[in-house]
Each structure stands twice: as C-alpha cells, then as structure tokens.
C-alpha cells in the first residue's frame, strides 16, 4: 500500500517536473520574479551578517583602566600579569602617564595651559581589548575590574557599542520586514500562476471528479507544482545573491588594494542557503495551497 | 441494488426534471431507460452517481443513502460505478491509452497492473490498435467505444451508459449494445438510456419509460 502511495507521489512529482521544464514562458517568468523578490531580503541579510562579523571579529570592544596616582611599578607589572590571565581579555596595552600627557599636548589646542600645570594630572592607564561584546558582560567586567585595589576608574564607550548594536538591530528589522513583504509577493504570484494552471486544466479536474477523484488527488499536482516553483525561485535567489556578493567583492578588492586591506564579503553560507530553499519551497506550496482551495470548489461537475 | 423513493429533482431555474420517481433495480439486472429528449433520462442517471442531488426523496445504492453521503465519500461511490457520459467527457490533450488509464490512476493502481488492465479494456471494445491515437482523430463510434473502455477499466459493479448509441448507425448501435449485454452476462448491473426505441427491438430486458420527468408504468 505504502509502495503504491509512494509510486503515485513519484509519478506526480516527475510529471510535474516535466510540466515545469516544458512550462510556458509566463511560468518561467513568474519563477524569475519570485526569485528576485526573494533575493532582496537575502542580499540585505548577507550584508548585515557581514557587518556583524566585522564588528565581532575585527572590532572587539575596548576599555580604559585608569590606575591610582601613587601606583608603584611592581603593582603595574602585577596588573599586567592579571590582565593577561583573564579569560575575557584578549590583550592589553600600558600607557604611561608621561606618554599620555605627551599625546594630549600634541593634540590639545591649549598646550600652554596644560604645560603650565605644576605636575602631570594624568594617571597611568591600561587599554584592554575584550572578547565579549554583550553589554551585560561588559558591565560585569567593568565592575570586577573596578574592585581591583590599584584601579581608580574603568571607562568604556558603551554608547558606541550600543549604537552599533542598534544599527544591527535595525538591519535585522529591515530584513524581517522585507522578508514579510517578499513572502506576500511570492504567495500572490504563486496564487495567480496556479489559478491560471487550474483554468487550463478545468476539463481534467471536472472529469477526474466525475469518475471518483478525491480532492487531495486533484490538489496534489498543483501543490507539487507550487513547491517546485518555489524551490526554483529559491535557487534563483541564491544565484542572484551569489553573483551580487561576487561582484561587490571584485570591486572591494580593487578598491581596498590601495589601502592594503585584505577584506571581502562572506557569501551566503550553505546552511543558510539550504534554509532559503526550504523556505521558498514552503512559500510556493503555501501559495499553491491557498489558490487551489480557493479555485477548486468552483469546478463542480 | 438501486432504489428510488419519491425522488424529485427541481433545477435551480425552477424546472422539474424528475417528478416523484419510484423504482428499484436489482443487482445483475440490465435495464433500459427511454423517453424523448428532455424527459429527464440524464438527470436520473446522474443522480445515481451523485452528480446531481435530488431536491426530495431518497436514493439508496446497496443500502447506502446517496442523499446523505458526505462530500468526501462521494468519490468512493463513483469508483464503484462506470459511467459512459452522454457528452463523452474525454480528455483531448492525451491519447486513448491515457484516457482509459485515468480511473485507475485515481484509484491508486500500480503502473504495471494498470497498464495490463487498460489494454484488456481496450481489447474488449476493439481499440487496442489505437492506444496511441489522440481522441480527436477517432470516429464517433470509436470515441463511444473509448468511453466504454474507460467506464469498465476499473471493473465496476454498476455500469451506467447515457445514450451510448447517440448518433451511430443501427449496425454500429447493435454492436455496442451487444458489448453491454456481455458485460451484464459477467454480473455487472447495467443501465442504458436511449431515446431511440427502435434499438430495443424485442428485448427481453426491462424498459423504463420517462415522460416529462414522470416514470410511466
Ligand atoms: N443544469 C440544468 N439546469 C436547468 N435545467 C436543466 C439542467 N439540466 C437539464 N435541465 C432540463 O431538465 C430537463 C431534463 O434534462 P435531461 O438532460 O435529463 O434530459 P434527457 O432525457 O437526458 O434528454 P436528452 O435525450 O436530450 O439527453 C430538460 O428539459 C433540461 O432542459
Ligand atoms: Mg440526456
């Protein structure tokens, strides 16, 4: 029984595939339209994802630890040691107060006022690079470091991180919104394609019903057709995104060459690509399903 | 096997096509249904396969009340019936073989059994040599035979033929009639409608006459 059932499904699948290959140009066009509609959110997704990667890997957050004024050299060595051993801290750089002052003098517009100070008002400091970029973890680390006796004050620019986070969040929201819009577009296109299909198969549907076809039997080829078209649209979207990223990378290489920066955009991962195919197949199936249940009952013998 | 009890059919436009029909047909019987054009023959036959639903009365087939059948159960009723439609209902986008295959595909037959059954049915109606032909290339009589092959390929217990001899000449009509007789001889219940009383001759089978929706006795 299962074997027959499978054979039936296989038969419908193969004949649907044949139908898709031999499909009129309008059907192929609608697949391309759906592919383009899908490629927009996926492209933006890939760009946002790349932005996130850049932020994570190349721009770890930094903190500045200001030490107490009367700190001794051995204490500084001890802190450097502790910082090195801390699992969350990737690296540290010591900035002696004299150097800090010198840098300030170079940059400051009022060197005279500063020069005339009786003694160096700046403390020694460490600038550390932190592995984690979640705000909560950073706050926690800040508290821990503050409790170290030699440290006077810990500063980190949380606003900058939060702003970037907000930017990423905005990116995700845009992706989601466009995904929703594209999904509706795909379902609408599929709805219409299947409507046309049903119209051309009117006789077959009517006669099949007359000689005892169940509704699932009649629906099946249309659902396969929808799912396969959705899949094809997903493949086209993947291709478009691949080409887009490839083209951007070619430009980036030429452009960044002058700056001696080695950077390129990551394409859509295989895992995400397969998710895309799955998603587009489901969308195609859904559009077909809606269309079929909307139009089939109108054909009653 | 089939019982009509006070069956009336009024079409949505108000026309009464069947008026209080009472009849019963036994399993294995062969019955003719005659009457002038518009008498309600097709309406009566269609109501047996639940293609038209009666406005009142009950139709039972093998103890099953057709009027109370759930829509999802109707396909399974139709699979036990073979129907030769008055307007053929052939699919012109596929060849003779595939037209006859359709009922078997619908009933989930496996491809191998299905193919041999299709050939057996085509052989019975003498169309085996034309299995690759498209219906549009067939003569009127050949199309009629194709319809019969499609109606019997799934071996129904009930065969309904609506004007199967339509516009055919007498000899051809007799030919087709003898085909139905042979189906009946292997136990199939057969109901045939015809407006052409001359075709019946002096048949020993029961003849039901319809006139303006009324059954004459
Ligand atoms: N769908 C319909 N809507 C309205 N009236 C209909 C419908 N179908 C049939 N009729 C009417 O019902 C009457 C009986 O029709 P039916 O088709 O049953 O006749 P018939 O005996 O089969 O005639 P024929 O020998 O010409 O095939 C006819 O007068 C016809 O006009
Ligand atoms: Mg008729």
Coordinates of C-alpha atoms and ligand atoms in Angstrom, one line a residue:
Chain A
X1 CA 0.0 0.0 0.0
X2 CA 2.8 2.4 1.0
X3 CA 4.7 1.4 -2.1
X4 CA 1.8 2.3 -4.3
X5 CA 1.3 5.5 -2.5
X6 CA 4.9 6.4 -3.0
X7 CA 4.8 5.4 -6.6
X8 CA 1.8 7.7 -7.1
X9 CA 3.6 10.6 -5.5
X10 CA 6.7 9.9 -7.5
X11 CA 4.6 9.8 -10.7
X12 CA 3.0 13.2 -9.8
X13 CA 6.4 14.6 -8.9
X14 CA 8.0 13.5 -12.2
X15 CA 5.1 14.7 -14.4
X16 CA 5.1 18.0 -12.5
X17 CA 8.8 18.3 -13.1
X18 CA 8.3 17.6 -16.8
X19 CA 5.5 20.2 -16.8
X20 CA 7.8 22.8 -15.2
X21 CA 10.6 22.1 -17.7
X22 CA 8.1 22.4 -20.6
X23 CA 6.3 25.3 -18.9
X24 CA 5.3 28.3 -21.0
X25 CA 7.4 31.4 -20.7
X26 CA 4.9 33.1 -18.4
X27 CA 5.5 30.4 -15.8
X28 CA 9.3 30.7 -16.1
X29 CA 8.9 34.5 -15.8
X30 CA 6.9 34.1 -12.6
X31 CA 9.6 31.9 -11.2
X32 CA 12.2 34.6 -12.0
X33 CA 10.0 37.3 -10.4
X34 CA 9.7 35.2 -7.3
X35 CA 13.5 34.6 -7.3
X36 CA 14.1 38.4 -7.5
X37 CA 11.6 39.1 -4.8
X38 CA 13.4 36.7 -2.5
X39 CA 16.9 37.9 -3.4
X40 CA 16.2 41.3 -1.9
X41 CA 15.9 40.4 1.7
X42 CA 18.6 37.7 1.3
X43 CA 21.0 40.2 -0.1
X44 CA 20.4 42.6 2.8
X45 CA 20.7 39.7 5.2
X46 CA 24.1 38.8 3.8
X47 CA 25.3 42.4 4.1
X48 CA 24.0 42.8 7.7
X49 CA 25.5 39.4 8.6
X50 CA 28.9 40.6 7.2
X51 CA 28.6 43.8 9.2
X52 CA 28.0 41.7 12.3
X53 CA 31.0 39.6 11.5
X54 CA 33.2 42.6 11.0
X55 CA 32.1 44.1 14.3
X56 CA 32.6 40.8 16.2
X57 CA 36.0 39.8 14.8
X58 CA 37.8 42.9 13.9
X59 CA 36.4 45.4 16.4
X60 CA 36.4 44.0 19.8
X61 CA 35.3 46.5 22.4
X62 CA 38.0 48.3 24.3
X63 CA 38.1 49.6 27.9
X64 CA 40.5 52.0 29.5
X65 CA 41.6 51.3 33.1
X66 CA 42.9 54.3 34.9
X67 CA 45.2 53.5 37.7
X68 CA 45.6 55.2 41.1
X69 CA 48.1 58.1 41.1
X70 CA 50.5 56.7 43.6
X71 CA 50.9 53.3 41.9
X72 CA 54.2 51.5 42.0
X73 CA 55.9 49.8 39.1
X74 CA 55.6 46.4 40.6
X75 CA 51.9 46.9 41.0
X76 CA 51.7 47.8 37.4
X77 CA 53.5 44.6 36.5
X78 CA 51.1 42.6 38.7
X79 CA 48.1 44.1 36.9
X80 CA 49.6 43.5 33.5
X81 CA 50.0 39.8 34.6
X82 CA 46.4 39.6 35.9
X83 CA 45.0 41.1 32.7
X84 CA 46.9 38.7 30.6
X85 CA 45.5 35.8 32.5
X86 CA 41.9 37.0 32.5
X87 CA 39.9 34.8 30.1
X88 CA 37.7 37.6 28.8
X89 CA 40.5 39.9 28.0
X90 CA 42.2 39.5 24.6
X91 CA 45.0 42.0 25.0
X92 CA 46.2 45.0 27.0
X93 CA 48.4 47.9 26.3
X94 CA 50.0 50.0 29.0
X95 CA 50.0 53.8 28.6
X96 CA 52.3 55.6 31.0
X97 CA 51.1 58.9 32.2
X98 CA 54.0 60.8 30.6
X99 CA 53.2 59.4 27.2
X100 CA 49.5 60.1 27.7
X101 CA 50.4 63.7 28.6
X102 CA 52.7 64.0 25.6
X103 CA 49.9 62.7 23.3
X104 CA 47.5 65.2 24.9
X105 CA 49.9 68.0 24.3
X106 CA 50.2 67.1 20.7
X107 CA 46.5 67.1 20.2
X108 CA 45.3 69.7 22.5
X109 CA 44.6 73.2 21.3
X110 CA 45.6 74.7 24.6
X111 CA 49.1 73.4 25.2
X112 CA 50.1 76.4 27.3
X113 CA 47.6 75.9 30.0
X114 CA 48.5 72.3 30.3
X115 CA 52.2 72.9 30.1
X116 CA 51.9 75.3 33.0
X117 CA 50.4 72.8 35.3
X118 CA 52.7 72.1 38.2
X119 CA 52.6 68.3 37.7
X120 CA 51.2 65.7 35.4
X121 CA 47.5 65.4 36.2
X122 CA 47.0 62.2 34.1
X123 CA 47.1 58.7 35.6
X124 CA 48.8 55.7 34.2
X125 CA 46.4 53.6 32.2
X126 CA 45.8 50.2 30.5
X127 CA 43.8 49.9 27.3
X128 CA 42.4 46.4 27.1
X129 CA 40.6 44.6 24.3
X130 CA 37.6 42.5 25.4
X131 CA 36.5 39.3 23.8
X132 CA 32.8 39.6 24.6
X133 CA 30.6 42.3 23.2
X134 CA 27.4 41.9 25.0
X135 CA 26.6 44.9 27.1
X136 CA 25.8 43.0 30.2
X137 CA 29.1 41.1 30.2
X138 CA 31.0 44.3 29.6
X139 CA 29.3 45.9 32.6
X140 CA 30.1 42.9 34.7
X141 CA 33.7 43.0 33.7
X142 CA 33.8 46.8 34.4
X143 CA 32.6 46.1 37.9
X144 CA 35.1 43.4 38.5
X145 CA 38.0 45.5 37.3
X146 CA 36.8 48.5 39.4
X147 CA 37.1 46.4 42.5
X148 CA 40.8 45.8 41.9
X149 CA 42.6 47.9 44.5
X150 CA 45.0 49.5 42.1
X151 CA 42.4 50.6 39.7
X152 CA 40.8 54.0 40.2
X153 CA 38.3 54.1 37.3
X154 CA 37.2 51.9 34.4
X155 CA 35.9 53.6 31.3
X156 CA 34.4 52.1 28.2
X157 CA 32.4 53.6 25.5
X158 CA 29.2 51.7 25.8
X159 CA 27.3 54.2 23.8
X160 CA 29.4 53.4 20.7
X161 CA 28.7 49.7 21.1
X162 CA 25.0 50.3 21.8
X163 CA 24.8 52.4 18.7
X164 CA 26.3 49.7 16.6
X165 CA 24.0 47.2 18.2
X166 CA 21.0 49.4 17.4
X167 CA 22.3 49.7 13.8
X168 CA 22.5 45.9 13.6
X169 CA 19.1 45.6 15.1
X170 CA 17.7 48.0 12.6
X171 CA 19.3 45.9 9.9
X172 CA 17.6 42.7 11.2
X173 CA 14.2 44.5 11.4
X174 CA 14.6 45.7 7.8
X175 CA 15.5 42.2 6.7
X176 CA 12.4 40.8 8.5
X177 CA 10.1 43.4 7.1
X178 CA 11.3 42.8 3.5
X179 CA 11.1 39.0 4.1
X180 CA 7.4 39.5 5.1
X181 CA 6.8 41.7 2.0
X182 CA 8.6 39.3 -0.4
X183 CA 6.7 36.4 1.1
X184 CA 3.4 38.0 0.4
X185 CA 4.6 38.8 -3.1
X186 CA 5.6 35.2 -3.7
X187 CA 2.4 33.8 -2.4
X188 CA 0.5 36.3 -4.6
X189 CA 2.4 35.4 -7.7
X190 CA 2.0 31.7 -6.9
X191 CA -1.7 32.1 -6.3
X192 CA -2.1 33.6 -9.7
X193 CA 0.1 31.1 -11.5
X194 CA -1.9 28.2 -10.0
X195 CA -5.1 30.0 -10.8
X196 CA -4.1 30.0 -14.5
X197 CA -3.0 26.4 -14.3
X198 CA -6.3 25.4 -12.9
X199 CA -8.1 27.3 -15.6
X200 CA -6.2 25.4 -18.3
X201 CA -6.8 22.1 -16.5
X202 CA -10.5 22.6 -16.0
X203 CA -11.6 19.7 -18.1
X204 CA -9.2 17.3 -16.5
X205 CA -10.3 18.4 -13.0
X206 CA -14.0 18.1 -13.8
X207 CA -13.7 14.7 -15.4
X208 CA -11.5 13.4 -12.6
X209 CA -14.1 14.5 -10.1
X210 CA -16.8 12.8 -12.2
X211 CA -15.1 9.5 -12.1
X212 CA -14.2 9.4 -8.4
X213 CA -11.1 11.5 -7.8
X214 CA -10.7 12.8 -4.2
X215 CA -9.8 16.4 -3.5
X216 CA -6.3 15.5 -2.3
X217 CA -5.7 13.6 -5.6
X218 CA -6.7 16.7 -7.6
X219 CA -4.8 19.1 -5.4
X220 CA -1.6 17.1 -5.4
X221 CA -0.2 18.1 -8.8
X222 CA -0.8 21.7 -8.1
X223 CA 0.8 21.6 -4.7
X224 CA 3.8 19.9 -6.2
X225 CA 3.9 22.5 -8.9
X226 CA 3.8 25.3 -6.4
X227 CA 6.5 23.7 -4.2
X228 CA 8.8 23.1 -7.2
X229 CA 8.3 26.6 -8.5
X230 CA 9.1 27.9 -5.0
X231 CA 12.2 25.8 -4.9
X232 CA 13.3 27.1 -8.3
X233 CA 12.7 30.6 -7.1
X234 CA 14.9 29.9 -4.1
X235 CA 17.7 28.6 -6.4
X236 CA 17.4 31.8 -8.5
X237 CA 17.5 34.0 -5.4
X238 CA 20.6 32.1 -4.1
X239 CA 22.3 32.6 -7.5
X240 CA 21.5 36.3 -7.6
X241 CA 22.9 36.8 -4.1
X242 CA 26.0 34.8 -5.0
X243 CA 26.6 36.9 -8.1
X244 CA 25.9 40.1 -6.2
X245 CA 28.4 39.3 -3.5
X246 CA 30.9 38.2 -6.1
X247 CA 30.6 41.4 -8.0
X248 CA 30.9 43.5 -4.8
X249 CA 34.0 41.6 -3.7
X250 CA 35.7 42.2 -7.1
X251 CA 35.1 45.9 -6.6
X252 CA 36.2 45.7 -3.0
X253 CA 39.5 44.0 -3.9
X254 CA 40.3 46.7 -6.5
X255 CA 39.4 49.5 -4.1
X256 CA 40.9 48.2 -0.9
X257 CA 44.1 47.2 -2.6
X258 CA 45.2 50.8 -2.3
X259 CA 44.8 50.7 1.4
X260 CA 46.4 47.3 1.7
X261 CA 43.4 46.0 3.5
X262 CA 42.5 42.4 2.9
X263 CA 38.8 42.2 3.2
X264 CA 35.9 40.6 1.4
X265 CA 32.2 39.8 2.0
X266 CA 31.3 36.3 3.0
X267 CA 28.7 34.7 0.7
X268 CA 25.5 33.1 2.0
X269 CA 26.5 30.1 4.0
X270 CA 25.5 26.6 2.7
X271 CA 23.4 26.2 5.8
X272 CA 21.5 29.4 5.2
X273 CA 21.2 28.7 1.5
X274 CA 19.5 25.4 2.3
X275 CA 17.2 27.2 4.7
X276 CA 16.4 29.7 1.9
X277 CA 15.5 26.8 -0.4
X278 CA 13.4 25.2 2.2
X279 CA 11.6 28.5 3.0
X280 CA 10.9 29.3 -0.7
X281 CA 9.6 25.7 -1.2
X282 CA 7.2 26.1 1.7
X283 CA 6.1 29.6 0.4
X284 CA 5.4 28.1 -3.1
X285 CA 3.5 25.3 -1.6
X286 CA 1.5 27.7 0.6
X287 CA 0.6 30.0 -2.3
X288 CA -0.5 26.9 -4.4
X289 CA -2.5 25.6 -1.5
X290 CA -4.3 28.8 -1.0
X291 CA -5.0 29.1 -4.7
X292 CA -6.2 25.5 -5.0
X293 CA -8.6 25.7 -2.1
X294 CA -9.9 29.0 -3.4
X295 CA -10.4 27.8 -7.0
X296 CA -11.1 24.1 -7.0
X297 CA -14.5 24.2 -5.4
X298 CA -15.7 26.4 -8.3
X299 CA -15.2 23.4 -10.6
X300 CA -18.1 21.2 -9.6
X301 CA -19.4 18.8 -12.2
Chain B
X1 CA -29.4 -2.8 -5.5
X2 CA -30.7 0.7 -6.5
X3 CA -33.9 2.1 -5.1
X4 CA -35.5 5.5 -5.8
X5 CA -38.1 6.6 -3.3
X6 CA -40.3 9.6 -4.1
X7 CA -37.3 11.2 -5.9
X8 CA -37.9 14.7 -7.4
X9 CA -35.4 17.0 -9.0
X10 CA -36.1 20.6 -9.5
X11 CA -33.3 22.6 -11.2
X12 CA -32.3 26.0 -9.8
X13 CA -34.2 27.6 -12.6
X14 CA -37.4 26.0 -11.3
X15 CA -37.7 23.3 -14.0
X16 CA -38.9 20.0 -12.6
X17 CA -36.8 17.3 -14.4
X18 CA -37.9 14.4 -12.2
X19 CA -41.2 14.1 -10.6
X20 CA -41.8 11.7 -7.7
X21 CA -39.9 8.8 -9.2
X22 CA -40.2 5.4 -7.5
X23 CA -38.2 2.5 -8.9
X24 CA -35.9 -0.3 -8.0
X25 CA -33.2 -2.1 -10.0
X26 CA -31.8 -5.5 -8.8
X27 CA -28.1 -6.4 -8.8
X28 CA -27.1 -8.0 -12.0
X29 CA -30.1 -6.6 -13.9
X30 CA -29.9 -4.9 -17.3
X31 CA -32.4 -2.0 -17.6
X32 CA -33.2 0.4 -20.4
X33 CA -34.3 3.9 -19.8
X34 CA -36.2 5.5 -22.7
X35 CA -38.0 8.8 -23.2
X36 CA -38.0 11.8 -25.5
X37 CA -35.3 14.4 -25.4
X38 CA -35.7 16.4 -22.3
X39 CA -37.6 13.7 -20.5
X40 CA -35.1 13.5 -17.6
X41 CA -33.0 10.5 -18.5
X42 CA -29.7 12.1 -17.9
X43 CA -30.9 13.7 -14.8
X44 CA -32.0 10.3 -13.4
X45 CA -28.7 8.6 -14.3
X46 CA -26.6 11.5 -12.9
X47 CA -28.4 11.3 -9.6
X48 CA -27.4 7.7 -9.2
X49 CA -23.7 8.8 -9.2
X50 CA -24.5 11.8 -7.0
X51 CA -23.6 14.2 -9.9
X52 CA -27.0 15.7 -9.4
X53 CA -28.6 15.7 -6.0
X54 CA -32.4 15.2 -5.8
X55 CA -34.4 18.0 -4.2
X56 CA -36.5 15.5 -2.3
X57 CA -36.8 11.7 -1.8
X58 CA -34.1 9.1 -1.2
X59 CA -31.8 7.1 -3.5
X60 CA -30.2 4.1 -1.9
X61 CA -27.4 2.0 -3.5
X62 CA -26.5 -1.2 -1.8
X63 CA -28.2 0.1 1.3
X64 CA -26.4 3.5 1.2
X65 CA -28.4 6.6 1.1
X66 CA -26.8 8.7 -1.6
X67 CA -28.6 11.9 -0.5
X68 CA -26.9 11.7 2.9
X69 CA -23.4 11.0 1.7
X70 CA -20.7 13.3 2.9
X71 CA -19.0 15.1 0.1
X72 CA -15.7 13.3 1.0
X73 CA -17.4 9.9 0.5
X74 CA -18.8 10.7 -3.0
X75 CA -15.5 9.9 -4.8
X76 CA -15.6 6.4 -3.4
X77 CA -19.2 5.8 -4.5
X78 CA -18.2 6.9 -8.0
X79 CA -15.3 4.5 -8.1
X80 CA -17.8 1.6 -7.8
X81 CA -19.7 2.9 -10.9
X82 CA -18.7 3.1 -14.5
X83 CA -20.2 5.9 -16.4
X84 CA -20.5 6.5 -20.2
X85 CA -21.4 10.1 -20.4
X86 CA -23.7 11.5 -23.0
X87 CA -21.2 14.2 -23.8
X88 CA -18.3 11.7 -23.7
X89 CA -16.1 13.8 -21.3
X90 CA -12.9 12.6 -23.0
X91 CA -9.6 14.4 -22.4
X92 CA -8.4 15.6 -25.8
X93 CA -4.9 16.5 -24.5
X94 CA -3.9 12.8 -24.1
X95 CA -4.1 9.7 -26.1
X96 CA -6.5 6.8 -26.0
X97 CA -4.4 4.8 -23.5
X98 CA -4.0 7.6 -21.0
X99 CA -7.7 8.4 -21.2
X100 CA -8.5 4.9 -20.1
X101 CA -5.8 5.0 -17.5
X102 CA -7.3 7.9 -15.7
X103 CA -9.8 5.9 -13.5
X104 CA -7.0 3.6 -12.4
X105 CA -4.7 6.5 -11.5
X106 CA -7.5 7.9 -9.5
X107 CA -7.9 4.6 -7.6
X108 CA -4.1 4.4 -7.0
X109 CA -3.4 1.3 -9.1
X110 CA 0.2 0.5 -9.5
X111 CA 1.5 1.2 -13.0
X112 CA 2.1 -2.4 -14.1
X113 CA -1.4 -3.7 -13.2
X114 CA -2.9 -0.5 -14.6
X115 CA -1.3 -0.9 -18.0
X116 CA -2.5 -4.5 -18.4
X117 CA -6.0 -3.6 -17.3
X118 CA -6.1 -0.7 -19.8
X119 CA -5.0 -3.0 -22.6
X120 CA -7.7 -5.6 -21.6
X121 CA -10.4 -2.9 -21.6
X122 CA -9.2 -1.5 -25.0
X123 CA -9.2 -5.1 -26.4
X124 CA -12.8 -5.6 -25.2
X125 CA -14.0 -2.6 -27.2
X126 CA -11.7 -3.3 -30.2
X127 CA -9.5 -0.3 -29.8
X128 CA -6.2 -2.0 -28.9
X129 CA -4.6 -0.9 -32.1
X130 CA -5.4 2.7 -31.5
X131 CA -4.0 3.1 -28.0
X132 CA -1.6 5.8 -29.1
X133 CA -4.1 7.7 -31.1
X134 CA -5.4 11.1 -29.9
X135 CA -9.2 11.2 -29.3
X136 CA -9.6 14.0 -31.9
X137 CA -8.5 11.5 -34.6
X138 CA -11.2 8.9 -33.7
X139 CA -14.5 8.5 -35.4
X140 CA -17.8 9.0 -33.5
X141 CA -18.2 5.2 -32.9
X142 CA -14.6 4.8 -31.9
X143 CA -14.9 7.7 -29.4
X144 CA -18.0 5.9 -28.0
X145 CA -16.0 2.7 -27.6
X146 CA -13.3 4.7 -25.9
X147 CA -15.8 6.0 -23.4
X148 CA -17.0 2.4 -22.7
X149 CA -13.4 1.2 -22.2
X150 CA -12.8 4.0 -19.6
X151 CA -16.1 3.2 -17.9
X152 CA -15.3 -0.5 -17.4
X153 CA -11.5 -0.5 -16.9
X154 CA -11.8 -0.4 -13.1
X155 CA -14.3 -3.2 -13.2
X156 CA -17.3 -1.5 -11.6
X157 CA -20.3 -3.4 -10.3
X158 CA -22.6 -0.9 -11.9
X159 CA -22.4 0.4 -15.4
X160 CA -24.4 3.5 -16.5
X161 CA -24.5 4.4 -20.1
X162 CA -26.2 7.7 -21.2
X163 CA -27.1 7.5 -24.9
X164 CA -24.2 5.2 -25.8
X165 CA -25.5 4.8 -29.3
X166 CA -26.1 8.5 -29.8
X167 CA -25.7 9.3 -33.4
X168 CA -24.4 5.9 -34.6
X169 CA -26.0 3.9 -37.4
X170 CA -28.1 1.0 -36.5
X171 CA -25.5 -1.7 -37.1
X172 CA -22.9 0.1 -35.1
X173 CA -25.5 0.7 -32.3
X174 CA -26.3 -3.1 -32.2
X175 CA -22.6 -3.8 -31.9
X176 CA -22.3 -1.5 -28.9
X177 CA -25.5 -2.9 -27.3
X178 CA -24.1 -6.4 -27.6
X179 CA -21.0 -5.2 -25.7
X180 CA -23.2 -4.1 -22.8
X181 CA -25.0 -7.4 -22.9
X182 CA -21.7 -9.2 -22.5
X183 CA -20.8 -7.0 -19.5
X184 CA -24.1 -7.8 -18.0
X185 CA -23.5 -11.5 -18.5
X186 CA -20.5 -11.4 -16.3
X187 CA -22.6 -10.0 -13.5
X188 CA -22.4 -6.2 -13.9
X189 CA -25.6 -4.2 -13.3
X190 CA -26.2 -2.2 -16.5
X191 CA -28.5 0.8 -17.0
X192 CA -28.7 2.3 -20.5
X193 CA -30.6 5.3 -21.6
X194 CA -31.7 5.8 -25.2
X195 CA -34.3 8.0 -26.9
X196 CA -34.2 5.5 -29.9
X197 CA -36.8 2.9 -29.1
X198 CA -36.0 1.1 -32.4
X199 CA -32.7 0.0 -30.9
X200 CA -34.5 -2.0 -28.2
X201 CA -36.3 -4.3 -30.7
X202 CA -38.0 -7.0 -28.8
X203 CA -35.5 -7.0 -25.9
X204 CA -36.2 -9.3 -23.0
X205 CA -34.8 -6.7 -20.6
X206 CA -36.8 -4.3 -18.5
X207 CA -37.6 -1.0 -20.1
X208 CA -38.4 2.1 -18.0
X209 CA -40.0 5.0 -19.8
X210 CA -39.8 8.6 -18.8
X211 CA -42.0 11.4 -20.0
X212 CA -41.6 14.9 -18.8
X213 CA -40.0 13.8 -15.5
X214 CA -42.6 11.1 -14.8
X215 CA -42.0 7.4 -14.8
X216 CA -44.6 5.5 -17.0
X217 CA -45.6 2.1 -15.9
Ligands
LIG1 N1 -28.5 22.1 -15.2 C1 -29.8 22.3 -15.6 N2 -30.4 23.5 -15.3 C2 -31.7 23.6 -15.7 N3 -32.4 22.8 -16.4 C3 -31.8 21.6 -16.8 C4 -30.4 21.3 -16.4 N4 -30.1 20.1 -16.9 C5 -31.2 19.7 -17.5 N5 -32.2 20.6 -17.4 C6 -33.5 20.4 -18.0 O1 -34.1 19.2 -17.5 C7 -34.8 18.5 -18.4 C8 -34.3 17.1 -18.5 O2 -33.0 17.1 -18.9 P1 -32.1 15.7 -19.2 O3 -30.8 16.1 -19.6 O4 -32.3 14.9 -18.0 O5 -33.0 15.2 -20.4 P2 -32.7 13.9 -21.3 O6 -33.9 13.0 -21.1 O7 -31.4 13.3 -20.9 O8 -32.6 14.5 -22.7 P3 -31.7 14.0 -24.0 O9 -32.3 12.8 -24.5 O10 -31.8 15.2 -24.9 O11 -30.4 13.8 -23.4 C9 -34.5 19.2 -19.8 O12 -35.7 20.0 -20.1 C10 -33.4 20.2 -19.5 O13 -33.6 21.4 -20.2
LIG2 MG1 -29.6 13.1 -21.8

